[in-house]
Short mmCIF file of N, CA and C in Angstrom, two decimals:
data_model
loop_
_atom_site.label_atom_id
_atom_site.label_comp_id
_atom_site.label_asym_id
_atom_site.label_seq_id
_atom_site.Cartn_x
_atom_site.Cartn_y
_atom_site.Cartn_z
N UNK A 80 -5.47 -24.83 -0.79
CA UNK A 80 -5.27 -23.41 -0.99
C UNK A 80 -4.04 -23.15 -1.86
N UNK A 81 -2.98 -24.06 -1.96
CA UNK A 81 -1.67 -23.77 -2.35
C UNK A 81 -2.00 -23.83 -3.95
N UNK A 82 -3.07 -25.22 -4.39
CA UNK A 82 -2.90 -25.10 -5.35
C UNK A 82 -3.88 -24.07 -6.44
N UNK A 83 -4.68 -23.17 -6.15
CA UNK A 83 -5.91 -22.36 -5.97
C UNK A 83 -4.72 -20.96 -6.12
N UNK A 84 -3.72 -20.97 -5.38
CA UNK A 84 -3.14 -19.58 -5.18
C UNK A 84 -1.98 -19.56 -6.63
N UNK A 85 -1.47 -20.88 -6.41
CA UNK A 85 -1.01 -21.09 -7.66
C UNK A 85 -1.39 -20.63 -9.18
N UNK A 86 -2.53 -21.41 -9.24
CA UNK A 86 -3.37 -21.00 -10.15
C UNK A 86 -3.79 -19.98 -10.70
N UNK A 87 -4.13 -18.62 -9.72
CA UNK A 87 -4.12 -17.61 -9.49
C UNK A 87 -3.17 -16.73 -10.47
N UNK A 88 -1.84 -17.05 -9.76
CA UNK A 88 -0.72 -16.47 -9.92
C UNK A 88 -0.52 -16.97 -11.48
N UNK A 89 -0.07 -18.18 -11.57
CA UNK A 89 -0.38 -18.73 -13.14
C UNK A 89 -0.81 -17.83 -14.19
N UNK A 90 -2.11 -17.84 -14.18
CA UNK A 90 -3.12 -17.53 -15.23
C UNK A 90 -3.58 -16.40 -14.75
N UNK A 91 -3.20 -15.59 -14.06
CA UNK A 91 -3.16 -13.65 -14.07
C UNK A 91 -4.72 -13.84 -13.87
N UNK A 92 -5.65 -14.24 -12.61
CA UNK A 92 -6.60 -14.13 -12.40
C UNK A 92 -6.89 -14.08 -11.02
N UNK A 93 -7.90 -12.97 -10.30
CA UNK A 93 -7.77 -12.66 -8.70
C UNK A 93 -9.14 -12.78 -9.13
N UNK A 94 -9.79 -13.72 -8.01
CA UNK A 94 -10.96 -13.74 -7.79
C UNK A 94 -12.02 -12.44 -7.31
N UNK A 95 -12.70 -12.17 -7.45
CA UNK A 95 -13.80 -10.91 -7.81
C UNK A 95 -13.43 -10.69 -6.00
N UNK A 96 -13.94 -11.90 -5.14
CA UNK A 96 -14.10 -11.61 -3.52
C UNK A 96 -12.69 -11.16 -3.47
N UNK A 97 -11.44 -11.10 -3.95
CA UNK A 97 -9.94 -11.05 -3.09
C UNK A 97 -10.17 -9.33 -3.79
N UNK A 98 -10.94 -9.00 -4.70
CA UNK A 98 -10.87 -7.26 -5.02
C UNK A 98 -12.03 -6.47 -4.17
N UNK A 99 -12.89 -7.21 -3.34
CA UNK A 99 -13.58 -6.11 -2.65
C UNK A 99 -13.22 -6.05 -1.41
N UNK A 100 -13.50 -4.92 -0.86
CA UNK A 100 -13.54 -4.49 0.39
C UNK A 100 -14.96 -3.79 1.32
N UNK A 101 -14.89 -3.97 2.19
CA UNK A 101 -16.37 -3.26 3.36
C UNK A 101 -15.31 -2.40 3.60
N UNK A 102 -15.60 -1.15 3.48
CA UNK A 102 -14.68 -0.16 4.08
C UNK A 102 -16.41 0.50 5.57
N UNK A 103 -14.93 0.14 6.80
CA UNK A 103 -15.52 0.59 7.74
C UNK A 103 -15.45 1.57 8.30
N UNK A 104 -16.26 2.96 9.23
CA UNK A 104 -15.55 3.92 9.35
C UNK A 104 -15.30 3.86 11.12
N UNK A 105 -14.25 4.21 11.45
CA UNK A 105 -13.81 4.16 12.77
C UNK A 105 -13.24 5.21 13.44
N UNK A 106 -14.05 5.77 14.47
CA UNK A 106 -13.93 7.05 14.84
C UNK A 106 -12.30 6.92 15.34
N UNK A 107 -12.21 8.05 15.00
CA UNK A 107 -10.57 8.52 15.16
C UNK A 107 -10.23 9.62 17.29
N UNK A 108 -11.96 10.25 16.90
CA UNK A 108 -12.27 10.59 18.75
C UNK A 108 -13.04 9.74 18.67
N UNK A 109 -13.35 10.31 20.34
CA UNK A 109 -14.89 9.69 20.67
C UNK A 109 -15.56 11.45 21.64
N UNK A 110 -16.89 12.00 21.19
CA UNK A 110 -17.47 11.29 20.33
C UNK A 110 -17.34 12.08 18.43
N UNK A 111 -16.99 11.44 17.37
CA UNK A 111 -16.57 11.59 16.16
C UNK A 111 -17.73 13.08 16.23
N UNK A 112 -17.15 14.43 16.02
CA UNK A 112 -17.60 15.10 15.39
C UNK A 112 -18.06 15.68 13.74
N UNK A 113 -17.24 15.17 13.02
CA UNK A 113 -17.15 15.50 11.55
C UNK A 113 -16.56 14.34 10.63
N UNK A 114 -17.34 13.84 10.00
CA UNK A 114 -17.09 13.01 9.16
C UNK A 114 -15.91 12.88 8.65
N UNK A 115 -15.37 13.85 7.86
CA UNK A 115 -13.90 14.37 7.13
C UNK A 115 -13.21 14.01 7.67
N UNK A 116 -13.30 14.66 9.37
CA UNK A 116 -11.69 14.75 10.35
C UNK A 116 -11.78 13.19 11.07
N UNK A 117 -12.56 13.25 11.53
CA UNK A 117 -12.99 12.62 12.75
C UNK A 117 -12.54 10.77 12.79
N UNK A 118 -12.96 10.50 11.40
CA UNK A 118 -13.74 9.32 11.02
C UNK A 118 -11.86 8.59 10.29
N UNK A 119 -11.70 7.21 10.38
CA UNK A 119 -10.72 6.65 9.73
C UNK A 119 -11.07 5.85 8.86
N UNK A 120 -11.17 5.60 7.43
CA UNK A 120 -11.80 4.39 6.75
C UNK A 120 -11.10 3.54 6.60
N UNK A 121 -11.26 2.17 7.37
CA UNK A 121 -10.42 0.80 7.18
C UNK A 121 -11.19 0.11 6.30
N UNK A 122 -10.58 -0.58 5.35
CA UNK A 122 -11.04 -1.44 4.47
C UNK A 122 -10.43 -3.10 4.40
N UNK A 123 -12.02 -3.58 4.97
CA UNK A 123 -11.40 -5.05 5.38
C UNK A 123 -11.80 -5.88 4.25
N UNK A 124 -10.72 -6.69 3.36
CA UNK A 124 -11.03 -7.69 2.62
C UNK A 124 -10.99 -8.83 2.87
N UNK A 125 -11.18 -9.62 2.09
CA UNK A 125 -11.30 -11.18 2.34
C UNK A 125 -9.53 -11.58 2.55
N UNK A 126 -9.65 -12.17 3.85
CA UNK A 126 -8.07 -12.88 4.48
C UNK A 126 -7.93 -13.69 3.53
N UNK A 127 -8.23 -14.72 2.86
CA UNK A 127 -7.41 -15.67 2.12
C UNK A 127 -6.76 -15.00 0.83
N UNK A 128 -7.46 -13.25 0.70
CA UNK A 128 -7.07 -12.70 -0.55
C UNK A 128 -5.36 -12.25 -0.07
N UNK A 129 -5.63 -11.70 1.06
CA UNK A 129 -4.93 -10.65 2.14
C UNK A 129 -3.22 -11.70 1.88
N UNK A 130 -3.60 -13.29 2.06
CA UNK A 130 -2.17 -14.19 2.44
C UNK A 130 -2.01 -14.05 1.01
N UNK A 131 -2.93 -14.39 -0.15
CA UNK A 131 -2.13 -14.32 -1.92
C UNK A 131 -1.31 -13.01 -1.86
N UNK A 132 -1.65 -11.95 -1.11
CA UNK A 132 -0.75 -10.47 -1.65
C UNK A 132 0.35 -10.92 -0.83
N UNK A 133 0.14 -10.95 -0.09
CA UNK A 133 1.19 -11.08 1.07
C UNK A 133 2.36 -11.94 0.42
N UNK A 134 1.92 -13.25 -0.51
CA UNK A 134 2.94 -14.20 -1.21
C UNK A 134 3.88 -13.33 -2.55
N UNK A 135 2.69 -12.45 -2.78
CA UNK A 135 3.03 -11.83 -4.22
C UNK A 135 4.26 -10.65 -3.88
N UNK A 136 3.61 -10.25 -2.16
CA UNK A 136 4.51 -8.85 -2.03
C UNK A 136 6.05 -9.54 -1.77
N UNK A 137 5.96 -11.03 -1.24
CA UNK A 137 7.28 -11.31 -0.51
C UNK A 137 8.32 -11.45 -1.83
N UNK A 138 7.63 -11.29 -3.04
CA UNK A 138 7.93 -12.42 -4.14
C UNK A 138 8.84 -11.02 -4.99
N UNK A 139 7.90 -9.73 -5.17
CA UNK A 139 8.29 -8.74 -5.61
C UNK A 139 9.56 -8.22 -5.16
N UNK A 140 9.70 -7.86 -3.28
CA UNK A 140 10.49 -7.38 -2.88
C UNK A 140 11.48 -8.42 -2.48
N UNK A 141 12.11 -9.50 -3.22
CA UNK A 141 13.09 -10.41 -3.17
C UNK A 141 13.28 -9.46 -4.46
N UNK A 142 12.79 -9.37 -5.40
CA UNK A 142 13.45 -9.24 -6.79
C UNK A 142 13.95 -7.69 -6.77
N UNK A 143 12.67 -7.05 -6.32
CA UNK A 143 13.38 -5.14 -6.41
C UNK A 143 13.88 -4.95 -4.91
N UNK A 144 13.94 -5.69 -3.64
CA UNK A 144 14.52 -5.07 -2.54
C UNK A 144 15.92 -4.55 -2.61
N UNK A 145 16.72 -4.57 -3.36
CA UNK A 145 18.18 -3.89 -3.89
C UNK A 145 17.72 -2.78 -4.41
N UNK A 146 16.76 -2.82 -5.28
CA UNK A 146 17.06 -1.15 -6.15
C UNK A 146 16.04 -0.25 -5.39
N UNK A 147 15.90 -0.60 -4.26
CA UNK A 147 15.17 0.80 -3.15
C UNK A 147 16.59 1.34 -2.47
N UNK A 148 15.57 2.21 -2.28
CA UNK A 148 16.82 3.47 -1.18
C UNK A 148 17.09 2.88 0.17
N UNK A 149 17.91 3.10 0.50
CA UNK A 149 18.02 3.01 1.78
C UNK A 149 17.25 3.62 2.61
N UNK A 150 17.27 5.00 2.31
CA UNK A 150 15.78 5.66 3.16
C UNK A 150 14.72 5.49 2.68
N UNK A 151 14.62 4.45 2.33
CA UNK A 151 12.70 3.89 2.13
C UNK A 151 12.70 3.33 3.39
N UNK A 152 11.53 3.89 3.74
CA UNK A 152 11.16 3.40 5.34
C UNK A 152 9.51 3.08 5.26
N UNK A 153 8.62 3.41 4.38
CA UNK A 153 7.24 2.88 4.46
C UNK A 153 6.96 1.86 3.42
N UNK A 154 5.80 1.21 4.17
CA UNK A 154 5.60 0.33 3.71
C UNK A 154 6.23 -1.20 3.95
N UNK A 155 7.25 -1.34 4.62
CA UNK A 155 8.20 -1.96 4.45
C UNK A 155 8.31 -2.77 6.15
N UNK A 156 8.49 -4.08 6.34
CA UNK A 156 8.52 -4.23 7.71
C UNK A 156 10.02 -4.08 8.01
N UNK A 157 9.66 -4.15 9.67
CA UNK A 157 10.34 -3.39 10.33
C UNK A 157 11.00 -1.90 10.05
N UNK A 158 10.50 -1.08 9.46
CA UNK A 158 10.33 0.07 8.89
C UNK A 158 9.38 1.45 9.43
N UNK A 159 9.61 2.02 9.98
CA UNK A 159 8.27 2.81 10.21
C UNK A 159 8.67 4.53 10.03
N UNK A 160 8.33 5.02 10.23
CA UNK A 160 8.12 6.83 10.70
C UNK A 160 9.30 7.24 11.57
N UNK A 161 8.93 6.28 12.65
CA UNK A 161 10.25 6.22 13.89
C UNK A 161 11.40 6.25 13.08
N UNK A 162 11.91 5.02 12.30
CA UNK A 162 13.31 4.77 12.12
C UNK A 162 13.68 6.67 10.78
N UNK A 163 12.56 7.06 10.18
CA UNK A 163 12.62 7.69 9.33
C UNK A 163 13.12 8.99 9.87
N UNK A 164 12.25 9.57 11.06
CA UNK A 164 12.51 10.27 12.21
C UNK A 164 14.09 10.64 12.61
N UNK A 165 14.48 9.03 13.07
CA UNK A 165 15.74 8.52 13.78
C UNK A 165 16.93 9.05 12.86
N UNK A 166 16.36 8.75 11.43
CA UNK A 166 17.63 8.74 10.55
C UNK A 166 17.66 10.35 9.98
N UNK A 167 16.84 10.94 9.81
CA UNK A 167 16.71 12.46 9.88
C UNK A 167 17.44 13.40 10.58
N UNK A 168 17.66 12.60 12.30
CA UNK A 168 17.93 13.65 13.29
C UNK A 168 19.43 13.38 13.07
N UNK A 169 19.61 11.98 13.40
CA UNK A 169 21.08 11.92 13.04
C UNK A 169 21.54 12.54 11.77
N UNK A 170 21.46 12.63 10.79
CA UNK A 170 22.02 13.21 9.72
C UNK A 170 22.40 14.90 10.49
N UNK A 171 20.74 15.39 10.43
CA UNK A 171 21.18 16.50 11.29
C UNK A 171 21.88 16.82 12.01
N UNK A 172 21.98 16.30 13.19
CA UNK A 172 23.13 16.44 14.31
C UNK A 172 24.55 16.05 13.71
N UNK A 173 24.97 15.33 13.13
CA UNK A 173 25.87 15.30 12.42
C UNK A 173 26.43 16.70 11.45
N UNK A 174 25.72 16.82 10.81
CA UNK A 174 26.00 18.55 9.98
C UNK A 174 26.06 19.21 10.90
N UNK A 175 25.30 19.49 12.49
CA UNK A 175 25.14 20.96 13.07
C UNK A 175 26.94 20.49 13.87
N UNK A 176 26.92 19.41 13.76
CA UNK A 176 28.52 19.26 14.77
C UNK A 176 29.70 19.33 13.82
N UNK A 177 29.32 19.25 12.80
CA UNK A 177 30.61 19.64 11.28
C UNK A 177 30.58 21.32 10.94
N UNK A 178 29.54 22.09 12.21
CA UNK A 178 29.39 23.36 11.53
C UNK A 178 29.18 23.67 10.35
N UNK A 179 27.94 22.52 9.59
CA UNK A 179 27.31 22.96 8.33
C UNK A 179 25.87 23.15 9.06
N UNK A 180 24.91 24.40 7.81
CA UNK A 180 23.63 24.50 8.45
C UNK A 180 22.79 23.10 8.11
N UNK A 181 21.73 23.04 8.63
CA UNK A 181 20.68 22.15 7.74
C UNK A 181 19.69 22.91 7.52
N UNK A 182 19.39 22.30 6.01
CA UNK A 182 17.47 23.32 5.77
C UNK A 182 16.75 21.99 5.56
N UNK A 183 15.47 22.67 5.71
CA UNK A 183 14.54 21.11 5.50
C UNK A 183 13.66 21.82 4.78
N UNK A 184 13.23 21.29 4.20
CA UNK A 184 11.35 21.21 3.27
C UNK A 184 10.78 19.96 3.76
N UNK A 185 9.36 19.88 4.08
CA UNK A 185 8.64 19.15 4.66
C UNK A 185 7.65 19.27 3.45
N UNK A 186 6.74 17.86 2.95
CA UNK A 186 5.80 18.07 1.93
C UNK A 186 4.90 17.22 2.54
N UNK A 187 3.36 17.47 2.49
CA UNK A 187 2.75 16.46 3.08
C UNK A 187 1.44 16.41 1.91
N UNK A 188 1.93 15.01 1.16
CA UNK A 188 1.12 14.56 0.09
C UNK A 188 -0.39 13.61 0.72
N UNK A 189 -0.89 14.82 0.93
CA UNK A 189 -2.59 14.17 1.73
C UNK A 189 -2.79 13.35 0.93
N UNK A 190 -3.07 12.12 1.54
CA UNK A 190 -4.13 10.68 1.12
C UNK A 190 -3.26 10.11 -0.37
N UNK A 191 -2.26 10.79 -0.34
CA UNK A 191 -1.20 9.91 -1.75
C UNK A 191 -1.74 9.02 -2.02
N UNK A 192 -1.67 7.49 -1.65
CA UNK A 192 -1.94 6.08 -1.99
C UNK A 192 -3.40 6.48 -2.54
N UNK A 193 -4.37 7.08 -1.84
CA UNK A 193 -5.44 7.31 -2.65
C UNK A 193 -5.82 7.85 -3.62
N UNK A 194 -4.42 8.55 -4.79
CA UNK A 194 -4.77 9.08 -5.51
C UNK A 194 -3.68 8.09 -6.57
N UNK A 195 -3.18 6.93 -6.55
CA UNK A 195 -2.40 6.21 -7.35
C UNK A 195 -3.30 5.53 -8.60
N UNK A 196 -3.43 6.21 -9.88
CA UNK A 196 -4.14 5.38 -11.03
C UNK A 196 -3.77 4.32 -11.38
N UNK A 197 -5.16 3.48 -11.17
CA UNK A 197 -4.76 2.11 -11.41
C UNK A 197 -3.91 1.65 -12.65
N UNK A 198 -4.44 2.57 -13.59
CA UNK A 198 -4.61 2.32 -15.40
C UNK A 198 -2.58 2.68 -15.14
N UNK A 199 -2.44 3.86 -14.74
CA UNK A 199 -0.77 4.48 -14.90
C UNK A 199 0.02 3.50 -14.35
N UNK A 200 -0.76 2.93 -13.63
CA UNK A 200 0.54 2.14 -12.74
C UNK A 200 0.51 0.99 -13.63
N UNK A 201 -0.41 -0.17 -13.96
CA UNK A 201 -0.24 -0.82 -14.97
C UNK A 201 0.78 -1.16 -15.99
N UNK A 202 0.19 0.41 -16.83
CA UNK A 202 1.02 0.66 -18.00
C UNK A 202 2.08 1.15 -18.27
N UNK A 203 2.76 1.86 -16.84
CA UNK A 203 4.03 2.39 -16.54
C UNK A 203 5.10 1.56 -16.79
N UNK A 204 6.06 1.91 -17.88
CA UNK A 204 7.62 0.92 -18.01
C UNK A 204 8.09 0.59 -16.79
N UNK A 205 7.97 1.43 -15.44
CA UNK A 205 8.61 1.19 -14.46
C UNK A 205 8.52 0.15 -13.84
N UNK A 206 7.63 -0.49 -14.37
CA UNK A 206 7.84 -2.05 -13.22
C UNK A 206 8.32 -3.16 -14.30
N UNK A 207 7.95 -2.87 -15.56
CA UNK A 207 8.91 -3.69 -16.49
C UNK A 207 10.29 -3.35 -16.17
N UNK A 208 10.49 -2.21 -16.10
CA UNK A 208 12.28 -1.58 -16.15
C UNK A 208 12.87 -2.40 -14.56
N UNK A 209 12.04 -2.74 -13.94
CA UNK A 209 12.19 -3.73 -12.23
C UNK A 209 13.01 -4.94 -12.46
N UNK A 210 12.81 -5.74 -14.20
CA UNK A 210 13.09 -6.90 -14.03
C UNK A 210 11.80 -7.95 -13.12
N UNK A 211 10.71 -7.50 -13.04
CA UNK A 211 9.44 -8.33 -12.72
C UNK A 211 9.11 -9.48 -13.41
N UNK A 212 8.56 -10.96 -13.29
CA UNK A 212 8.36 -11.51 -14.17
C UNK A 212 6.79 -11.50 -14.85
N UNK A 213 7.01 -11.93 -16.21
CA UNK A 213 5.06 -11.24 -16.92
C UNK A 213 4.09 -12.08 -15.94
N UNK A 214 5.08 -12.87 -15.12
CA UNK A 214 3.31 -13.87 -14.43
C UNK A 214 2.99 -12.81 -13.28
N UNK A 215 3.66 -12.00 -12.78
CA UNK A 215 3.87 -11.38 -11.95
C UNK A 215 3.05 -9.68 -12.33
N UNK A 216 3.43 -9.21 -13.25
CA UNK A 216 2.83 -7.86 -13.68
C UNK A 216 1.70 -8.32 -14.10
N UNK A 217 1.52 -9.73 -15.03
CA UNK A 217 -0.22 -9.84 -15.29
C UNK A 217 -1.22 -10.07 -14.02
N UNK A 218 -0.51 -10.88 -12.87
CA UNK A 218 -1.24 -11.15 -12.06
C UNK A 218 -1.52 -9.77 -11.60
N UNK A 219 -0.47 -8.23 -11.13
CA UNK A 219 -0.74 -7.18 -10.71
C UNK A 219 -1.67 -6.41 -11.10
N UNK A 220 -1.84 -6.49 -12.68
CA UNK A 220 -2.57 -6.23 -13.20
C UNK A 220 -4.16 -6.28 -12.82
N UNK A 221 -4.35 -8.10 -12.74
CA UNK A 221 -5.67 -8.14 -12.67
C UNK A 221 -5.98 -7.87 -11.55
N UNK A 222 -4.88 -7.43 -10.05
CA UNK A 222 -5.22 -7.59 -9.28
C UNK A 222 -6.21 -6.16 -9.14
N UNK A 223 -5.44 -5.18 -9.86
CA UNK A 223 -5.89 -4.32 -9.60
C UNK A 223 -7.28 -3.63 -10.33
N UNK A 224 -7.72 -4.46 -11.64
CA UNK A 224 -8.46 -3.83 -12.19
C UNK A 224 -10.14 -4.46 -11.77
N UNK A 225 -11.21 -4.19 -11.88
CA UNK A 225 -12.47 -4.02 -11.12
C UNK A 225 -12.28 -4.47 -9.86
N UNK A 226 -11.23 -3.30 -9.12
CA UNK A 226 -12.10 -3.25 -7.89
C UNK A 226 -13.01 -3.13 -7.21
N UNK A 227 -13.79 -3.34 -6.03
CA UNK A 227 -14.83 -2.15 -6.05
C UNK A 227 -14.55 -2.49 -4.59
N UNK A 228 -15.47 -1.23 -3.72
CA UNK A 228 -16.22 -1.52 -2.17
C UNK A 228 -17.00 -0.52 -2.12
N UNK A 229 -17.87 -0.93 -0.76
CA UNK A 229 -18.77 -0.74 -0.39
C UNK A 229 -18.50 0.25 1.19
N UNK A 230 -19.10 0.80 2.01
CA UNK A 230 -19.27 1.19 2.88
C UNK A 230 -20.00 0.51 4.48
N UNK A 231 -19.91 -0.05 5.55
CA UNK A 231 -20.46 -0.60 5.83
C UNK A 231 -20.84 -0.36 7.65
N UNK A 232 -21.75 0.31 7.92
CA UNK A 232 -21.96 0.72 9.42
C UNK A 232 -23.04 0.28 10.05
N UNK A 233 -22.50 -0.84 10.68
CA UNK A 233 -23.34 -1.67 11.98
C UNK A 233 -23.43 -3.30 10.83
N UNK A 234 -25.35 -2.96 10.14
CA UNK A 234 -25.25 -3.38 9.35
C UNK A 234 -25.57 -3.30 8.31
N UNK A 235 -25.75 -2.10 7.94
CA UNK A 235 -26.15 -1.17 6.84
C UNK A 235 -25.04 -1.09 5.63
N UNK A 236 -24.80 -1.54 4.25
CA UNK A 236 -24.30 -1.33 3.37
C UNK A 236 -24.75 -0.69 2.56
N UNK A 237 -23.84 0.15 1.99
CA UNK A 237 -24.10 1.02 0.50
C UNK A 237 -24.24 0.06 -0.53
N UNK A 238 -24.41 0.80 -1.63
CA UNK A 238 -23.94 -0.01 -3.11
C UNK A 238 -22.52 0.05 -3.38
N UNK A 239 -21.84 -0.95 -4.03
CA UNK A 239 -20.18 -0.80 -4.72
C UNK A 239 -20.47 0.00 -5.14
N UNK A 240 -19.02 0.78 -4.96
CA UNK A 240 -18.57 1.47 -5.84
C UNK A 240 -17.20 0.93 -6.63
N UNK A 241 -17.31 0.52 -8.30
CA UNK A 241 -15.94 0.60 -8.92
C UNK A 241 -14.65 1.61 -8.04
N UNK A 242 -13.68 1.14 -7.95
CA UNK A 242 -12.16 2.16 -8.09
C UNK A 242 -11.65 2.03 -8.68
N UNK A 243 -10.84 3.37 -9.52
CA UNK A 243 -9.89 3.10 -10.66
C UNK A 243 -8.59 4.05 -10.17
N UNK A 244 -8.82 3.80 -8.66
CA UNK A 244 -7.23 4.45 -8.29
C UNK A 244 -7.29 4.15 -6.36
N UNK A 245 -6.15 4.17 -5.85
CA UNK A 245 -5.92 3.87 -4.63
C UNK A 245 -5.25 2.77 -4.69
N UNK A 246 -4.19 2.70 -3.58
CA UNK A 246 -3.91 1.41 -2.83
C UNK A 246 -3.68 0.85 -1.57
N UNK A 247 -3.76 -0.20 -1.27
CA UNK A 247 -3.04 -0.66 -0.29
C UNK A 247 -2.75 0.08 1.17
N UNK A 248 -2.77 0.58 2.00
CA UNK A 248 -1.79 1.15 3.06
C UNK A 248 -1.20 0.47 3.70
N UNK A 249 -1.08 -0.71 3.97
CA UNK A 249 -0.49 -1.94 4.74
C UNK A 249 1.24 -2.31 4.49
N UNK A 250 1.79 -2.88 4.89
CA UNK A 250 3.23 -3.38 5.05
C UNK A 250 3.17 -4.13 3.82
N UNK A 251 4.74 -4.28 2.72
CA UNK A 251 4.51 -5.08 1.72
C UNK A 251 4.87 -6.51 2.28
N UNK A 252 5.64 -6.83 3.62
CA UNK A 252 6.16 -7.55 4.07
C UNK A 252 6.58 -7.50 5.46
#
């Protein structure tokens, strides 16, 4: 496998199986009234694809884990909502005990990751401007381009569908 993943990484090539997914739908109640609300779509790919990202993500965030924020809290292990929460209130309580006010704005960017273009992210300077290496952005590259999945309930599958945007929701590490 080591030398297969290698290879991979090398020559900026992800095998067709490490880009699809069965996206399954998993009721969110029971019993699921409405498709929209109700329903969660997990998308399970092939595990041996799952450990190459996993090498690629550990590989990325050695190189850019300095130029994130400190309050980056997703995505990220040991990271979650909680600590984001945690670090919110304290700030707050801190100002309301200095007798400054606090204001907040709250934004809630529905299904974000699902609307990330594959093509923009690619071609965006921003991950050149990272200091990334080219084996590294080509491999990202291919990782991301003909994706596709399918739908899959009991044992009934759809046809692929290509994606040319979404990512990931999982931990980079």
């Amino acid at each position: 496998m080591c030398a297969i993943y290698n290879a991979s990484i090398r020559e900026g090539f992800v095998p067709s199986s490490c880009k699809e997914a069965n996206v399954v739908p998993v009721p969110k109640v029971q019993p699921p009234r409405a498709v929209e609300s109700d329903l969660r779509p997990i998308s399970l790919t092939a595990t041996l694809g799952k450990v190459l990202e996993s090498f690629v993500a550990s590989w990325i965030l050695e190189r850019v884990g300095d130029l994130l924020n400190d309050r980056q809290y997703g995505a990220l292990r040991q990271r979650s909502t909680k600590h984001a929460l945690d670090d919110t209130l304290h700030h707050w309580h801190v100002a309301v005990d200095k007798g400054e006010s606090v204001r907040t704005v709250f934004f809630d960017f529905a299904k974000a990751f699902d609307h990330v273009d594959h093509n923009v992210l690619v071609a965006n300077a921003k991950l050149v401007s990272l200091g990334l290496p080219d084996v590294i952005l080509r491999w990202m590259t291919a990782f991301l381009q003909e994706r596709r999945q399918r739908v899959k309930i009991g044992d009934a599958l759809s046809d692929w569908l290509q994606l040319s945007a979404g990512m990931s929701h999982g931990r980079l590490v």
